[in-house]
CSV table of C-alpha atoms in Angstrom, one decimal:
chain,number,residue,atom,x,y,z
A,1,MET,CA,5.1,20.2,12.2
A,2,ASN,CA,5.3,22.1,9.2
A,3,VAL,CA,4.1,20.8,6.2
A,4,VAL,CA,4.9,22.7,2.8
A,5,GLY,CA,3.8,21.2,-0.7
A,6,GLY,CA,1.7,21.5,-3.3
A,7,THR,CA,-2.9,21.3,-2.9
A,8,TYR,CA,-4.4,19.7,-6.4
A,9,PHE,CA,-7.4,18.4,-7.1
A,10,GLU,CA,-7.7,14.6,-7.7
A,11,SER,CA,-10.2,12.3,-9.2
A,12,CYS,CA,-10.4,8.3,-9.8
A,13,ALA,CA,-13.1,6.7,-12.4
A,14,PHE,CA,-13.1,3.4,-10.8
A,15,PRO,CA,-13.8,3.4,-7.9
A,16,ALA,CA,-15.5,7.0,-8.2
A,17,TRP,CA,-13.9,9.2,-6.0
A,18,ALA,CA,-12.6,13.3,-5.8
A,19,GLY,CA,-11.4,15.3,-3.6
A,20,LEU,CA,-9.2,18.4,-3.0
A,21,PHE,CA,-6.0,17.1,-1.7
A,22,GLY,CA,-2.3,17.2,-3.4
A,23,SER,CA,0.5,15.7,-1.0
A,24,ASP,CA,0.6,18.5,1.7
A,25,ALA,CA,-3.0,18.7,2.3
A,26,ARG,CA,-3.1,15.2,2.7
A,27,ALA,CA,0.0,14.8,4.9
A,28,ALA,CA,-1.5,17.6,7.0
A,29,MET,CA,-4.3,15.7,7.3
A,30,ALA,CA,-2.7,12.5,8.0
A,31,VAL,CA,-0.6,13.6,11.3
A,32,SER,CA,-3.6,16.3,12.9
A,33,ALA,CA,-4.6,13.8,15.3
A,34,LEU,CA,-1.0,12.9,15.9
A,35,SER,CA,0.9,16.3,16.1
A,36,PRO,CA,-1.1,19.2,17.1
A,37,GLY,CA,-0.4,22.5,15.8
A,38,THR,CA,0.3,21.2,12.7
A,39,ARG,CA,1.1,24.1,9.6
A,40,LEU,CA,0.7,23.7,6.4
A,41,SER,CA,1.9,25.8,3.9
A,42,THR,CA,1.0,25.6,-0.1
A,43,TYR,CA,-0.2,27.1,-3.2
A,44,ALA,CA,-4.0,26.5,-4.0
A,45,TYR,CA,-6.4,27.8,-6.7
A,46,ALA,CA,-7.8,31.1,-5.7
A,47,GLU,CA,-11.4,30.2,-6.0
A,48,SER,CA,-11.0,26.7,-3.9
A,49,ALA,CA,-8.7,28.5,-1.1
A,50,GLY,CA,-11.6,28.8,1.0
A,51,ASP,CA,-12.6,25.2,0.8
A,52,LEU,CA,-9.1,24.3,2.1
A,53,ARG,CA,-8.8,26.2,5.3
A,54,ALA,CA,-12.3,25.1,5.9
A,55,THR,CA,-11.2,21.8,5.7
A,56,MET,CA,-7.9,21.9,7.4
A,57,ALA,CA,-9.3,24.0,10.4
A,58,ALA,CA,-11.9,20.7,11.0
A,59,PHE,CA,-8.7,19.1,11.4
A,60,GLU,CA,-7.1,21.9,13.8
A,61,VAL,CA,-4.7,22.5,11.1
A,62,GLU,CA,-3.6,25.8,10.3
A,63,THR,CA,-2.7,27.5,7.2
A,64,ASP,CA,-0.7,29.6,5.0
A,65,ILE,CA,-1.7,29.7,1.6
A,66,VAL,CA,-0.6,31.2,-1.6
A,67,ALA,CA,-3.6,31.6,-3.9
A,68,ILE,CA,-3.3,31.0,-7.9
A,69,GLY,CA,-4.9,31.2,-10.8
A,70,GLU,CA,-4.6,27.8,-11.9
A,71,ARG,CA,-6.8,24.8,-11.5
A,72,LEU,CA,-4.4,21.8,-11.0
A,73,GLU,CA,-5.9,18.1,-11.0
A,74,PHE,CA,-4.2,14.3,-11.4
A,75,GLU,CA,-6.7,12.1,-12.9
A,76,TYR,CA,-6.7,8.4,-12.2
A,77,TRP,CA,-8.8,5.7,-14.6
A,78,HIS,CA,-8.0,3.4,-11.0
A,79,PRO,CA,-5.5,3.9,-8.4
A,80,LEU,CA,-2.8,2.6,-9.9
A,81,ARG,CA,-2.9,4.4,-13.4
A,82,LYS,CA,-2.8,8.2,-13.7
A,83,SER,CA,-5.3,9.4,-16.9
A,84,TRP,CA,-4.1,13.1,-16.7
A,85,VAL,CA,-1.0,14.9,-15.1
A,86,PRO,CA,-1.4,18.9,-14.9
A,87,GLU,CA,1.6,21.3,-15.9
A,88,ALA,CA,1.8,24.2,-14.4
A,89,GLY,CA,1.4,27.2,-16.5
A,90,ARG,CA,4.0,29.4,-14.4
A,91,ARG,CA,6.2,29.4,-11.6
A,92,TYR,CA,5.2,30.9,-8.4
A,93,ALA,CA,7.5,32.6,-5.7
A,94,ASP,CA,9.2,30.0,-3.7
A,95,LEU,CA,7.2,29.1,-0.1
A,96,ALA,CA,9.8,29.9,2.7
A,97,VAL,CA,9.2,27.8,5.7
A,98,THR,CA,11.4,27.5,9.2
A,99,GLY,CA,10.6,24.9,12.0
A,100,ASP,CA,11.7,22.4,14.4
A,101,VAL,CA,10.6,19.6,11.9
A,102,VAL,CA,9.4,20.5,8.2
A,103,LEU,CA,8.1,17.8,5.8
A,104,GLY,CA,8.5,19.0,2.6
A,105,PHE,CA,7.1,17.9,-1.1
A,106,GLY,CA,8.4,18.8,-4.4
A,107,MET,CA,5.9,20.9,-6.2
A,108,LEU,CA,4.5,21.9,-9.9
A,109,GLU,CA,3.9,25.1,-8.7
A,110,GLY,CA,6.7,26.7,-7.0
A,111,THR,CA,9.8,25.7,-4.7
A,112,ALA,CA,9.5,25.0,-1.2
A,113,ARG,CA,13.1,26.5,0.5
A,114,LEU,CA,12.9,25.1,4.0
A,115,THR,CA,15.0,25.5,7.2
A,116,ALA,CA,14.6,22.8,9.8
A,117,GLY,CA,16.1,21.1,12.3
A,118,ARG,CA,14.8,17.9,11.1
A,119,ALA,CA,13.7,17.9,7.5
A,120,VAL,CA,11.9,14.7,5.7
A,121,TYR,CA,11.9,15.6,1.6
A,122,ASP,CA,10.0,13.8,-0.9
A,123,PRO,CA,11.4,15.2,-3.9
A,124,ARG,CA,8.2,13.9,-6.0
A,125,SER,CA,10.5,13.1,-9.0
A,126,ALA,CA,14.4,12.6,-10.5
A,127,ASP,CA,14.2,15.9,-11.7
A,128,PRO,CA,17.7,17.7,-10.4
A,129,ALA,CA,15.7,20.7,-10.4
A,130,SER,CA,13.5,19.1,-7.3
A,131,SER,CA,17.0,18.6,-5.6
A,132,PHE,CA,16.8,19.7,-1.4
A,133,VAL,CA,20.0,21.6,-1.8
A,134,ARG,CA,19.2,23.3,-4.8
A,135,SER,CA,16.1,24.4,-3.6
A,136,GLY,CA,18.1,26.8,-0.8
A,137,SER,CA,17.1,24.3,1.9
A,138,ARG,CA,19.0,23.2,4.8
A,139,ALA,CA,18.6,20.9,8.0
A,140,THR,CA,20.7,22.0,10.8
A,141,GLU,CA,20.6,18.6,12.5
A,142,GLN,CA,19.4,16.0,10.3
A,143,LEU,CA,17.7,15.1,6.8
A,144,ALA,CA,15.9,12.2,5.8
A,145,TYR,CA,15.2,11.9,2.0
A,146,VAL,CA,12.3,9.5,1.2
A,147,VAL,CA,11.9,8.3,-2.5
A,148,GLN,CA,10.1,5.9,-4.6
A,149,ASP,CA,12.2,2.8,-5.6
A,150,ALA,CA,12.3,3.6,-9.2
A,151,ASP,CA,13.2,7.3,-8.3
A,152,LEU,CA,16.1,6.2,-6.0
A,153,VAL,CA,17.8,4.2,-9.2
A,154,ARG,CA,17.4,7.5,-11.3
A,155,LEU,CA,18.8,9.7,-9.0
A,156,GLY,CA,22.1,7.5,-8.4
A,157,PRO,CA,22.3,6.9,-11.0
A,158,LEU,CA,23.6,4.0,-10.1
A,159,PRO,CA,21.9,0.3,-10.8
A,160,ASP,CA,22.8,-0.6,-7.4
A,161,PRO,CA,20.3,1.0,-4.8
A,162,ARG,CA,22.6,1.2,-1.8
A,163,ASP,CA,25.1,3.0,-4.0
A,164,ALA,CA,22.1,5.3,-5.6
A,165,ALA,CA,21.4,6.1,-1.8
A,166,THR,CA,24.8,6.7,-0.6
A,167,GLY,CA,25.5,9.2,-3.6
A,168,VAL,CA,22.3,10.6,-2.9
A,169,MET,CA,23.3,11.2,1.1
A,170,ALA,CA,26.7,12.8,-0.3
A,171,ARG,CA,24.8,15.2,-2.8
A,172,GLU,CA,22.3,16.1,-0.8
A,173,GLY,CA,23.8,16.1,2.4
A,174,ALA,CA,21.2,13.8,3.9
A,175,THR,CA,21.3,11.5,7.3
A,176,LEU,CA,19.2,8.7,5.4
A,177,VAL,CA,17.6,7.6,2.5
A,178,VAL,CA,14.1,5.9,2.9
A,179,SER,CA,13.2,4.0,-0.4
A,180,ARG,CA,9.7,3.4,-0.7
A,181,HIS,CA,8.5,-0.1,-2.1
A,182,ALA,CA,5.3,-0.1,-4.7
A,183,PHE,CA,3.7,-2.5,-3.2
A,184,GLY,CA,4.1,-1.5,0.1
A,185,GLY,CA,7.3,-1.5,2.6
A,186,ALA,CA,10.5,0.4,2.3
A,187,THR,CA,14.4,-0.1,2.7
A,188,VAL,CA,16.2,2.2,5.1
A,189,TYR,CA,19.6,3.3,4.1
A,190,ARG,CA,22.5,4.6,6.3
A,191,GLY,CA,26.0,5.6,5.3
A,192,ASP,CA,27.3,2.8,3.2
A,193,ALA,CA,25.9,0.1,5.3
A,194,PRO,CA,23.5,-2.1,3.6
A,195,GLY,CA,19.4,-1.1,3.5
A,196,ILE,CA,17.3,-2.4,6.2
A,197,PRO,CA,14.2,-3.5,4.8
A,198,VAL,CA,10.9,-2.7,6.7
A,199,PRO,CA,7.7,-4.7,5.9
A,200,ALA,CA,4.5,-4.1,4.1
A,201,TYR,CA,1.4,-5.0,6.0
A,202,ALA,CA,-2.0,-6.3,4.7
A,203,ALA,CA,-5.0,-3.7,4.0
A,204,ARG,CA,-8.2,-5.3,2.8
A,205,ARG,CA,-8.5,-3.0,0.1
A,206,TRP,CA,-5.8,-0.8,-1.7
A,207,PHE,CA,-6.8,2.5,-2.4
A,208,ARG,CA,-3.1,3.6,-3.3
A,209,ILE,CA,-3.7,7.4,-4.1
A,210,GLY,CA,-1.9,9.2,-1.5
A,211,ALA,CA,-0.4,6.1,-0.2
A,212,GLY,CA,3.5,8.2,-0.1
A,213,ASP,CA,1.9,11.3,1.5
A,214,VAL,CA,0.7,9.2,4.0
A,215,PHE,CA,4.2,7.3,4.3
A,216,CYS,CA,6.2,10.7,4.6
A,217,ALA,CA,3.8,12.2,7.3
A,218,ALA,CA,3.8,9.1,9.4
A,219,PHE,CA,7.6,8.6,9.1
A,220,ALA,CA,8.2,12.7,9.8
A,221,HIS,CA,6.1,12.2,13.2
A,222,TYR,CA,7.6,9.2,14.3
A,223,TRP,CA,11.4,10.1,13.3
A,224,GLY,CA,11.2,14.0,13.3
A,225,GLU,CA,9.0,14.8,16.6
A,226,ARG,CA,9.3,11.7,18.1
A,227,GLY,CA,12.6,10.5,18.1
A,228,PHE,CA,12.1,7.3,17.2
A,229,ASP,CA,14.8,5.5,15.4
A,230,ALA,CA,14.6,5.6,11.3
A,231,VAL,CA,13.9,1.6,10.9
A,232,GLY,CA,11.0,1.7,13.7
A,233,ALA,CA,9.5,5.1,12.3
A,234,ALA,CA,9.3,3.7,8.8
A,235,ASP,CA,7.6,0.3,10.3
A,236,LEU,CA,5.0,2.4,11.9
A,237,ALA,CA,5.1,4.5,8.4
A,238,SER,CA,4.6,1.2,6.7
A,239,ARG,CA,1.4,0.3,9.0
A,240,CYS,CA,0.2,3.5,8.4
A,241,VAL,CA,-0.2,3.1,4.8
A,242,ALA,CA,-2.0,-0.2,5.2
A,243,TRP,CA,-4.4,1.1,7.5
A,244,PHE,CA,-4.7,4.3,5.3
A,245,ASN,CA,-5.2,2.3,1.9
A,246,ASP,CA,-8.5,0.2,3.5
A,247,GLY,CA,-10.5,3.4,2.5
A,248,ALA,CA,-8.6,6.3,2.5
A,249,ARG,CA,-9.0,6.5,6.0
A,250,LEU,CA,-7.8,10.0,7.8
A,251,PRO,CA,-6.2,11.0,10.3
A,252,LEU,CA,-4.2,8.4,11.2
A,253,PRO,CA,-4.6,6.5,14.7
A,254,PRO,CA,-2.2,6.3,17.6
A,255,PRO,CA,0.5,3.6,17.8
A,256,ASP,CA,-1.6,0.8,19.8
A,257,GLU,CA,-4.1,1.0,17.1
A,258,LEU,CA,-1.9,-0.5,14.6
A,259,GLU,CA,-0.6,-3.2,16.4
A,260,GLY,CA,-1.5,-6.5,15.5
A,261,MET,CA,-1.1,-6.1,11.6
A,262,GLU,CA,-0.6,-8.8,9.4
A,263,ALA,CA,3.1,-8.5,7.9
A,264,VAL,CA,3.3,-9.5,4.6
A,265,PRO,CA,6.3,-11.5,4.6
A,266,GLY,CA,9.0,-10.8,2.0
A,267,ARG,CA,8.9,-8.7,-1.6
A,268,PRO,CA,7.6,-9.8,-4.5
A,269,ALA,CA,10.2,-12.0,-6.4
A,270,SER,CA,10.3,-14.5,-10.0
A,271,GLY,CA,9.4,-17.4,-7.6
A,272,CYS,CA,6.1,-15.4,-7.1
A,273,ARG,CA,3.8,-16.6,-10.0
A,274,VAL,CA,-0.1,-15.6,-10.6
A,275,TYR,CA,-2.3,-17.4,-12.8
A,276,LEU,CA,-4.9,-15.0,-14.9
A,277,SER,CA,-8.0,-16.4,-16.1
A,278,GLY,CA,-10.9,-14.1,-17.8
A,279,PRO,CA,-12.5,-13.8,-21.3
A,280,ARG,CA,-10.8,-11.9,-23.6
A,281,ARG,CA,-13.5,-11.9,-26.4
A,282,THR,CA,-14.0,-7.8,-26.7
A,283,MET,CA,-11.9,-5.4,-26.4
A,284,ALA,CA,-12.8,-4.2,-23.1
A,285,GLN,CA,-12.0,-7.6,-22.0
A,286,ARG,CA,-8.8,-7.9,-23.5
A,287,TRP,CA,-7.7,-4.5,-21.9
A,288,LEU,CA,-8.5,-5.7,-18.6
A,289,PHE,CA,-6.6,-8.4,-18.7
A,290,ASP,CA,-3.7,-7.2,-20.1
A,291,GLU,CA,-4.0,-3.9,-17.6
A,292,ALA,CA,-4.1,-6.5,-14.8
A,293,ALA,CA,-0.9,-8.6,-16.5
A,294,ALA,CA,1.1,-5.1,-17.0
A,295,TYR,CA,0.7,-4.2,-13.3
A,296,LEU,CA,1.7,-7.9,-11.7
A,297,ASP,CA,4.8,-7.8,-13.7
A,298,ALA,CA,5.4,-4.1,-12.5
A,299,LEU,CA,5.3,-5.2,-9.1
A,300,GLY,CA,7.6,-8.3,-9.6
A,301,PHE,CA,5.3,-11.4,-10.0
A,302,ARG,CA,5.6,-13.4,-12.9
A,303,THR,CA,2.3,-14.3,-14.7
A,304,GLU,CA,0.9,-16.8,-16.9
A,305,THR,CA,-2.3,-17.3,-18.4
A,306,ALA,CA,-4.8,-20.2,-16.7
A,307,PHE,CA,-5.5,-21.4,-20.2
A,308,ALA,CA,-4.2,-21.4,-23.7
A,309,ASP,CA,-5.1,-19.0,-26.3
A,310,ASP,CA,-6.2,-21.6,-28.9
A,311,GLY,CA,-9.2,-24.1,-28.6
A,312,PRO,CA,-12.1,-24.5,-25.7
A,313,ARG,CA,-11.3,-23.1,-22.6
A,314,SER,CA,-11.4,-26.0,-19.6
A,315,PRO,CA,-9.1,-26.8,-16.8
A,316,THR,CA,-7.7,-29.7,-18.9
A,317,ARG,CA,-6.4,-27.0,-21.3
A,318,ALA,CA,-5.1,-24.8,-18.2
A,319,ASN,CA,-1.4,-24.1,-17.9
A,320,TRP,CA,-1.7,-25.0,-14.2
A,321,PRO,CA,1.4,-26.1,-12.1
A,322,PRO,CA,1.9,-29.9,-11.3
A,323,ARG,CA,0.9,-31.0,-8.3
A,324,PRO,CA,1.6,-30.1,-5.6
A,325,ARG,CA,0.9,-26.8,-6.6
A,326,VAL,CA,3.9,-24.1,-7.1
A,327,PRO,CA,4.9,-22.5,-3.9
A,328,HIS,CA,3.7,-18.7,-3.6
A,329,SER,CA,1.0,-18.6,-6.5
A,330,ALA,CA,-2.4,-17.6,-6.9
A,331,LEU,CA,-5.2,-17.1,-9.3
A,332,LEU,CA,-6.6,-14.3,-9.9
A,333,ALA,CA,-10.1,-14.3,-11.9
A,334,LEU,CA,-11.5,-11.5,-14.2
A,335,GLY,CA,-14.6,-13.2,-15.5
A,336,ASP,CA,-16.9,-11.3,-13.4
A,337,VAL,CA,-19.0,-14.4,-12.5
A,338,ALA,CA,-20.8,-15.0,-15.9
A,339,ASP,CA,-17.7,-16.8,-17.7
A,340,LEU,CA,-18.5,-20.3,-17.9
A,341,GLY,CA,-14.3,-20.8,-18.1
A,342,THR,CA,-13.5,-18.7,-15.7
A,343,ASN,CA,-15.4,-20.4,-13.0
A,344,LEU,CA,-14.1,-23.9,-14.0
A,345,HIS,CA,-10.4,-22.5,-13.4
A,346,VAL,CA,-12.0,-20.9,-10.1
A,347,GLY,CA,-13.1,-24.7,-8.8
A,348,TYR,CA,-10.5,-26.4,-10.2
A,349,ALA,CA,-7.8,-24.0,-8.1
A,350,GLN,CA,-9.5,-24.2,-5.2
A,351,ALA,CA,-9.7,-28.1,-5.6
A,352,ASN,CA,-5.6,-28.2,-5.5
A,353,GLY,CA,-5.2,-26.0,-2.8
A,354,MET,CA,-4.6,-22.6,-4.5
A,355,PRO,CA,-6.0,-19.2,-3.6
A,356,VAL,CA,-8.2,-17.4,-5.4
A,357,VAL,CA,-9.0,-13.9,-5.7
A,358,LEU,CA,-12.3,-13.0,-7.7
A,359,LEU,CA,-12.8,-9.4,-9.1
A,360,ALA,CA,-16.9,-8.7,-9.4
A,361,GLU,CA,-17.0,-5.6,-10.5
A,362,THR,CA,-20.9,-5.7,-11.1
A,363,ALA,CA,-22.1,-8.5,-9.3
A,364,SER,CA,-23.6,-8.8,-6.2
A,365,GLY,CA,-25.7,-10.8,-3.9
A,366,GLY,CA,-26.7,-14.3,-5.0
A,367,ASP,CA,-24.4,-13.8,-7.8
A,368,LEU,CA,-21.3,-14.4,-5.7
A,369,THR,CA,-22.9,-17.2,-3.3
A,370,MET,CA,-20.9,-19.8,-4.2
A,371,PHE,CA,-18.0,-17.7,-4.7
A,372,SER,CA,-17.8,-16.3,-1.5
A,373,GLY,CA,-19.2,-19.4,0.5
A,374,SER,CA,-16.1,-21.7,-1.0
A,375,GLY,CA,-13.1,-19.3,0.5
A,376,CYS,CA,-12.9,-17.6,-2.9
A,377,GLU,CA,-12.0,-13.9,-1.8
A,378,VAL,CA,-14.0,-11.6,-3.6
A,379,THR,CA,-13.0,-7.8,-4.3
A,380,HIS,CA,-15.1,-5.3,-6.6
A,381,ASP,CA,-12.0,-2.8,-8.0
A,382,LEU,CA,-8.8,-3.3,-9.8
A,383,ALA,CA,-6.1,-2.4,-7.6
A,384,THR,CA,-7.5,-4.1,-4.7
A,385,ALA,CA,-7.8,-7.4,-6.8
A,386,LEU,CA,-4.4,-6.7,-7.6
A,387,TYR,CA,-3.1,-6.2,-4.0
A,388,ARG,CA,-4.7,-9.2,-2.5
A,389,THR,CA,-3.5,-11.4,-5.2
A,390,CYS,CA,0.1,-10.2,-4.3
A,391,VAL,CA,-0.5,-10.7,-0.7
A,392,ALA,CA,-1.9,-14.3,-1.2
A,393,CYS,CA,1.0,-15.1,-3.5
A,394,LEU,CA,3.4,-14.0,-0.3
A,395,ARG,CA,1.8,-15.9,2.7
């Protein structure tokens, strides 16, 4: 397989992590064991080009690198929030790549001009300049367009995803469109037929940085190289994403190691409700509370505070659902085990059969005994706490 895209530095504050990846380097690493002879074509900062070659050699990936003078870095506050997105100071000469199967990504530094039998293309944005056709690329057999849900609607620009996908296929000459969901899973569109849903799969952790790259890489391998039907390839790609999310693991394993994974039933809907509990006495506490609520809302979950904003905090003043509890609901506790009101809500929720996820960024050991011993799910970073809460709701 030929993989084409940009290589960038990436760093995350919480959890602390950094590396030289970008869409193409990560995708090439992902399929290196599944697709021997993978070739990477990319732009890379001149001073790090040697490191990139050495890393790719360790994964037995061949490289074609165009050295550039700019150091481009994506910075994340946590895996769901970018704190800095770089801008390339100039556009470099196009990367021209030919192959039987080519996976291409939109880039900051320039344009990839692809000629392939089967092509998989992720524009990385809804910018018309990222168009496959406008870049001069062509697929002599089939083209799969892979986009995020939000970008699909903007590419349409029609409000119905199926209509938007049909428009993309007509405009780009694509055989199919795969729309990736933020929570996981995807929908496969072909022609004007209704989309076929592909489930998300559960992981213990949710390190989302690069999940889209992994999805595209796995899909390109199974659909482009192995000849799987699009839905089957997307299902394996969704499994690969869950496997990767659980600790940013690369390269991807063979399909038999992905069997037995837990499919998350359904997708977030208004009926899924998350109760948030946690102190909001300081600016940092309030920021965390509001950040959690905002991302849960963006994922399609209804959020409610687990206690009233005024008066003493106690279970008797909580905004709890009547018994029996509302189906598809869970409590996310942001108290970090030290807040009495939050701990009371944890106990109340567990006593009434509601799943509980606790975010404990700094607590460890004996501080967590009563929580982990009572069936409360303990997590240590915000993205994972949100994800595991969503999974608990959907079960």
